[in-house]
Coordinates of C-alpha atoms in Angstrom, one line a residue:
X1 CA 28.9 3.9 -69.6
X2 CA 29.2 4.7 -66.2
X3 CA 27.7 4.1 -62.6
X4 CA 26.3 7.5 -62.2
X5 CA 22.8 9.0 -64.0
X6 CA 23.1 11.5 -66.5
X7 CA 24.1 14.9 -65.0
X8 CA 22.0 17.2 -66.8
X9 CA 18.9 15.1 -66.4
X10 CA 19.4 14.5 -62.8
X11 CA 20.3 18.4 -62.1
X12 CA 17.1 19.2 -63.9
X13 CA 15.2 16.8 -61.8
X14 CA 16.6 18.3 -58.5
X15 CA 16.2 21.7 -59.7
X16 CA 12.3 20.7 -60.5
X17 CA 12.1 19.8 -56.9
X18 CA 13.5 23.0 -55.7
X19 CA 11.0 25.1 -58.0
X20 CA 8.0 23.1 -57.3
X21 CA 8.3 22.9 -53.5
X22 CA 9.6 26.5 -52.8
X23 CA 6.5 27.7 -54.9
X24 CA 4.2 25.4 -53.1
X25 CA 5.6 26.7 -49.8
X26 CA 5.1 30.2 -50.7
X27 CA 1.7 29.8 -52.0
X28 CA 0.5 27.8 -49.0
X29 CA 1.7 30.3 -46.6
X30 CA 0.4 33.0 -48.5
X31 CA -3.4 31.9 -47.4
X32 CA -2.9 31.5 -43.9
X33 CA -4.1 34.9 -42.9
X34 CA -6.8 34.9 -45.3
X35 CA -10.3 35.5 -43.9
X36 CA -14.1 36.6 -44.9
X37 CA -15.2 39.6 -43.0
X38 CA -18.9 40.0 -41.8
X39 CA -21.8 41.1 -44.0
X40 CA -25.1 42.6 -42.5
X41 CA -27.3 40.7 -43.2
X42 CA -24.9 37.6 -43.4
X43 CA -26.0 35.4 -46.3
X44 CA -26.7 31.8 -46.0
X45 CA -23.5 30.7 -47.8
X46 CA -20.9 32.8 -45.6
X47 CA -20.6 30.3 -42.9
X48 CA -19.9 27.4 -45.4
X49 CA -17.5 29.3 -47.0
X50 CA -15.7 30.4 -43.8
X51 CA -15.5 26.7 -42.7
X52 CA -14.1 25.9 -46.1
X53 CA -11.5 28.4 -46.0
X54 CA -10.5 27.1 -42.5
X55 CA -10.3 23.6 -43.6
X56 CA -8.0 25.0 -46.7
X57 CA -5.6 26.9 -44.0
X58 CA -5.6 23.7 -41.8
X59 CA -4.4 21.6 -44.8
X60 CA -1.9 24.2 -45.9
X61 CA -0.4 24.1 -42.3
X62 CA 0.1 20.4 -42.5
X63 CA 2.1 21.1 -45.4
X64 CA 4.4 23.7 -43.9
X65 CA 4.8 21.5 -40.9
X66 CA 5.3 18.0 -42.5
X67 CA 6.9 18.7 -46.0
X68 CA 10.4 19.6 -44.8
X69 CA 10.8 16.1 -43.5
X70 CA 9.7 14.6 -46.8
X71 CA 11.7 16.7 -48.8
X72 CA 14.7 15.7 -46.8
X73 CA 13.8 12.0 -47.3
X74 CA 13.6 12.5 -51.1
X75 CA 16.6 14.3 -51.4
X76 CA 19.1 13.0 -48.8
X77 CA 19.7 9.9 -50.6
X78 CA 22.0 11.7 -53.1
X79 CA 24.2 12.7 -50.1
X80 CA 24.3 9.4 -48.7
X81 CA 25.1 7.3 -51.9
X82 CA 27.5 9.8 -52.9
X83 CA 29.4 9.3 -49.7
X84 CA 29.3 5.2 -50.1
X85 CA 30.0 5.4 -53.6
X86 CA 33.3 7.8 -52.9
X87 CA 34.4 5.0 -50.3
X88 CA 33.8 2.3 -53.0
X89 CA 35.9 4.0 -55.5
X90 CA 38.8 4.8 -53.0
X91 CA 38.9 1.1 -52.0
X92 CA 39.1 0.2 -55.7
X93 CA 42.6 1.6 -56.7
X94 CA 43.1 -1.1 -59.5
X95 CA 40.5 -2.8 -61.7
X96 CA 41.7 -6.2 -62.6
X97 CA 40.7 -9.8 -62.8
X98 CA 42.3 -10.6 -59.7
X99 CA 39.7 -8.7 -57.6
X100 CA 36.5 -9.6 -59.6
X101 CA 35.0 -11.4 -56.8
X102 CA 35.7 -8.8 -54.0
X103 CA 34.4 -6.3 -56.8
X104 CA 31.1 -8.2 -57.0
X105 CA 31.0 -8.5 -53.3
X106 CA 31.6 -4.7 -52.7
X107 CA 29.0 -3.6 -55.4
X108 CA 26.3 -5.5 -53.2
X109 CA 27.1 -2.6 -50.7
X110 CA 26.2 -0.1 -53.5
X111 CA 22.7 -2.2 -54.3
X112 CA 22.1 -1.9 -50.4
X113 CA 22.3 1.7 -50.4
X114 CA 20.5 2.2 -53.6
X115 CA 17.5 0.0 -52.0
X116 CA 17.7 2.4 -49.2
X117 CA 17.5 5.5 -51.4
X118 CA 14.4 3.9 -52.9
X119 CA 12.8 3.2 -49.6
X120 CA 13.2 7.0 -48.2
X121 CA 11.8 8.1 -51.5
X122 CA 8.9 6.0 -50.9
X123 CA 8.4 7.2 -47.3
X124 CA 8.7 10.8 -48.5
X125 CA 6.4 10.2 -51.4
X126 CA 3.6 8.9 -48.8
X127 CA 3.8 11.8 -46.9
X128 CA 3.6 14.2 -49.9
X129 CA 0.8 12.4 -51.2
X130 CA -1.0 12.0 -48.1
X131 CA -0.8 15.9 -47.4
X132 CA -1.7 16.5 -51.2
X133 CA -5.0 14.4 -50.5
X134 CA -5.9 16.5 -47.5
X135 CA -5.4 19.5 -49.5
X136 CA -7.6 18.0 -52.3
X137 CA -10.5 17.3 -49.8
X138 CA -10.4 20.9 -48.3
X139 CA -10.3 22.5 -51.9
X140 CA -13.3 20.4 -52.9
X141 CA -15.0 22.1 -49.7
X142 CA -14.3 25.4 -51.0
X143 CA -15.4 24.6 -54.5
X144 CA -19.0 23.3 -52.8
X145 CA -19.1 26.8 -50.9
X146 CA -18.5 28.8 -53.9
X147 CA -21.2 26.7 -56.0
X148 CA -23.6 27.2 -53.1
X149 CA -23.0 31.1 -53.2
X150 CA -23.5 31.1 -56.9
X151 CA -26.5 29.1 -56.7
X152 CA -28.4 31.6 -54.5
X153 CA -27.7 34.2 -57.4
X154 CA -28.3 31.8 -60.6
X155 CA -30.1 34.7 -62.4
X156 CA -26.8 36.8 -62.5
X157 CA -24.6 34.0 -63.3
X158 CA -23.3 35.8 -66.3
X159 CA -21.9 38.7 -64.0
X160 CA -20.3 36.0 -61.7
X161 CA -18.5 34.5 -64.7
X162 CA -17.1 37.7 -66.1
X163 CA -16.2 38.7 -62.7
X164 CA -14.5 35.3 -61.8
X165 CA -12.5 35.3 -65.1
X166 CA -11.3 38.9 -64.4
X167 CA -9.9 37.6 -61.1
X168 CA -8.4 34.5 -62.7
X169 CA -6.7 37.0 -65.0
X170 CA -5.3 39.1 -62.4
X171 CA -4.0 36.2 -60.4
X172 CA -2.4 34.6 -63.5
X173 CA -0.7 38.0 -64.2
X174 CA 0.6 38.4 -61.0
X175 CA 2.1 34.6 -61.1
X176 CA 3.3 35.2 -64.5
X177 CA 5.9 37.8 -63.2
X178 CA 7.5 35.0 -61.0
X179 CA 10.6 33.0 -62.3
X180 CA 11.9 29.5 -62.0
X181 CA 15.3 28.9 -60.4
X182 CA 17.6 26.9 -62.9
X183 CA 20.2 24.3 -61.8
X184 CA 23.1 26.7 -62.4
X185 CA 21.1 29.2 -59.9
X186 CA 20.8 26.3 -57.2
X187 CA 24.7 25.1 -58.1
X188 CA 25.7 28.5 -56.8
X189 CA 23.7 29.0 -53.7
X190 CA 21.3 31.6 -55.2
X191 CA 17.9 32.0 -53.4
X192 CA 14.3 33.0 -54.2
X193 CA 13.2 36.2 -53.2
X194 CA 9.5 36.2 -52.3
X195 CA 7.6 39.4 -52.9
X196 CA 4.2 39.3 -51.0
X197 CA 1.2 40.6 -52.7
X198 CA -2.0 41.3 -50.3
X199 CA -5.0 41.6 -52.6
X200 CA -7.9 42.9 -50.8
X201 CA -11.3 42.9 -52.4
X202 CA -13.7 45.6 -51.0
X203 CA -17.6 45.7 -51.2
X204 CA -19.3 49.1 -52.2
X205 CA -22.2 49.7 -49.9
X206 CA -23.5 53.0 -50.9
X207 CA -20.6 55.4 -51.0
X208 CA -18.6 53.4 -48.4
X209 CA -16.2 50.5 -49.5
X210 CA -15.8 47.5 -46.8
X211 CA -12.9 45.1 -47.1
X212 CA -14.7 41.7 -47.5
X213 CA -11.8 39.4 -48.2
X214 CA -7.7 39.6 -48.3
X215 CA -5.5 37.3 -49.4
X216 CA -1.6 37.0 -50.0
X217 CA 0.0 36.0 -53.1
X218 CA 4.0 35.1 -53.2
X219 CA 5.7 36.2 -56.4
X220 CA 8.9 34.2 -56.4
X221 CA 11.8 35.3 -58.3
X222 CA 15.9 34.6 -58.4
X223 CA 17.5 37.4 -56.3
X224 CA 15.5 40.3 -57.6
X225 CA 12.8 41.9 -55.5
X226 CA 9.5 42.1 -57.7
X227 CA 8.0 45.0 -55.6
X228 CA 8.5 47.9 -58.1
X229 CA 7.8 45.9 -61.0
X230 CA 4.4 44.9 -59.4
X231 CA 3.5 48.4 -58.5
X232 CA 4.5 49.9 -61.8
X233 CA 3.1 47.1 -64.2
X234 CA 0.6 48.6 -66.6
X235 CA -1.1 45.1 -67.2
X236 CA -1.8 44.7 -63.6
X237 CA -3.1 48.2 -63.2
X238 CA -5.4 47.6 -65.9
X239 CA -6.7 44.3 -64.6
X240 CA -7.5 45.9 -61.1
X241 CA -9.5 48.7 -62.9
X242 CA -11.2 46.1 -64.8
X243 CA -12.0 44.2 -62.1
X244 CA -13.3 47.4 -60.1
X245 CA -15.6 47.9 -62.9
X246 CA -17.2 44.5 -62.9
X247 CA -17.6 44.5 -59.1
X248 CA -19.1 48.0 -58.8
X249 CA -22.1 46.9 -61.4
X250 CA -23.1 44.3 -58.9
X251 CA -25.4 44.3 -55.8
X252 CA -23.4 44.2 -52.3
X253 CA -24.0 40.5 -52.0
X254 CA -23.4 39.6 -55.5
X255 CA -19.8 41.7 -55.1
X256 CA -19.2 39.2 -52.0
X257 CA -20.0 36.2 -54.0
X258 CA -17.5 37.4 -56.8
X259 CA -15.0 38.2 -54.2
X260 CA -15.0 34.5 -53.2
X261 CA -13.3 33.8 -56.5
X262 CA -10.3 35.9 -55.5
X263 CA -9.8 32.9 -52.9
X264 CA -10.7 30.4 -55.3
X265 CA -8.2 31.6 -57.9
X266 CA -5.4 31.3 -55.3
X267 CA -6.7 27.7 -53.8
X268 CA -6.7 26.8 -57.6
X269 CA -3.1 27.8 -58.1
X270 CA -2.2 25.8 -54.7
X271 CA -4.1 22.9 -56.0
X272 CA -2.1 22.6 -59.4
X273 CA 1.0 23.1 -57.4
X274 CA 0.1 20.1 -55.5
X275 CA -0.4 18.0 -58.6
X276 CA 2.9 18.9 -59.4
X277 CA 4.4 18.4 -55.9
X278 CA 4.8 14.4 -56.3
X279 CA 6.3 14.3 -59.8
X280 CA 9.9 14.8 -59.0
X281 CA 9.9 12.0 -56.3
X282 CA 8.2 9.7 -59.0
X283 CA 10.8 10.8 -61.4
X284 CA 13.7 10.4 -59.1
X285 CA 12.5 7.0 -58.2
X286 CA 12.9 5.9 -61.7
X287 CA 16.6 7.5 -61.6
X288 CA 17.3 5.4 -58.6
X289 CA 16.0 2.3 -59.8
X290 CA 17.9 2.7 -63.3
X291 CA 21.2 3.0 -60.9
X292 CA 20.5 -0.1 -59.2
X293 CA 19.9 -2.0 -62.3
X294 CA 23.2 -0.7 -63.7
X295 CA 25.0 -1.9 -60.7
X296 CA 23.2 -5.1 -60.6
X297 CA 24.3 -6.1 -64.0
X298 CA 27.8 -5.4 -63.4
X299 CA 27.6 -7.6 -60.5
X300 CA 26.1 -10.2 -62.6
X301 CA 28.8 -9.8 -65.2
X302 CA 31.5 -10.2 -62.9
X303 CA 30.1 -13.4 -61.3
X304 CA 29.8 -14.7 -64.7
X305 CA 33.4 -14.1 -65.3
X306 CA 33.8 -10.9 -67.0
X307 CA 37.2 -9.1 -66.8
X308 CA 36.8 -5.9 -64.5
X309 CA 39.5 -4.2 -66.9
X310 CA 37.2 -4.6 -69.7
X311 CA 33.9 -3.3 -68.2
X312 CA 33.3 0.4 -68.9
X313 CA 31.4 0.8 -65.8
X314 CA 34.3 0.1 -63.8
X315 CA 37.1 1.5 -65.7
X316 CA 35.3 4.9 -65.4
X317 CA 34.6 5.0 -61.7
X318 CA 36.5 8.1 -61.1
X319 CA 34.1 10.0 -63.4
X320 CA 31.2 8.3 -61.7
X321 CA 32.4 9.4 -58.5
X322 CA 32.8 12.9 -59.5
X323 CA 29.4 13.1 -60.9
X324 CA 28.1 11.8 -57.6
X325 CA 29.8 14.2 -55.6
X326 CA 28.2 17.0 -57.9
X327 CA 24.9 15.7 -57.5
X328 CA 25.4 15.6 -53.6
X329 CA 26.7 19.3 -53.6
X330 CA 23.6 20.2 -55.6
X331 CA 21.3 18.4 -53.1
X332 CA 22.7 19.8 -50.4
X333 CA 22.1 23.2 -51.7
X334 CA 18.5 22.3 -52.3
X335 CA 18.2 21.3 -48.6
X336 CA 19.8 24.5 -47.7
X337 CA 17.6 26.5 -49.9
X338 CA 16.4 29.7 -48.4
X339 CA 13.7 32.1 -49.2
X340 CA 14.1 35.8 -48.4
X341 CA 11.4 38.2 -47.8
X342 CA 11.0 41.2 -50.1
X343 CA 8.7 44.0 -50.1
X344 CA 5.0 43.6 -49.7
X345 CA 2.6 45.4 -52.0
X346 CA -1.2 45.9 -51.4
X347 CA -3.3 46.0 -54.1
X348 CA -7.0 46.5 -54.6
X349 CA -9.5 47.0 -57.5
X350 CA -9.9 50.6 -58.1
X351 CA -11.3 52.9 -60.8
X352 CA -9.1 54.0 -63.8
X353 CA -6.6 56.6 -62.8
X354 CA -7.0 56.1 -59.1

């Protein structure tokens, strides 16, 4: 027993924060320039879709603006507590019955610091959950706009469903190329490389193709640039061909309705990431509560007359201090985590062999 969490579990939690939030920042950033172009004549649903997309962009901007401070609030307690624990350890060179009363009092300082960690996480979580709520509201607006567009073409719902499935499959294949960072990567300061994919869906009017919607998709990887892999991916090329064949069989307006699903597929991916965004904080909260319970149990034992020299938690202070220092270093790496820009790949549905 020692007064620190399981190193592997805590490292995995911090790495989960890095992966979830880096991916969410990348996805949210990828929609900031998305827009629907004009159609002539303009269908009734287009303005509703534009307003919904603008709401999603605005909700994403809130995340980009406010999430860094929330991240710091949730992660920084590792740095603060490690420093406090190190000072406690340095001030306790000899564990003996003679200092039991002083130890119990000093442990109270650790409890105060642990309470502060829980307060910090709660404040960060409140921000994260508020941002997730704003996103959910905007996402519902886009779902409603897509439903209104589909309702205007109820007779062609099978064609719409088929095209939507192909768009979702393409997005899934692109996202599947990304990779998560491991705790060992984070520990040595490796970075994510962000390969930006610009997916442009055009509408064929006669022999002319008019770009209707463009949206970015970030593919994250550890160190390597995924640009060449994406450009040369047979699976992605096949998915683009299948999507093209589904689109050209539709009328111009129906192609535009289908193109809405390009945006929806990315927004759904972001929605999924928002659902994950609050989980690391909740799990870290349980970790800190468990550490506070440990310290309080030791404190109660000392006040009940236990011999400090016979208490494993106090005998193992050096190991606990080392564990906290390692976690603090990992937390600092997370706060310093950078995403570097790789190449930008432009994709568009195309006929076989094009």
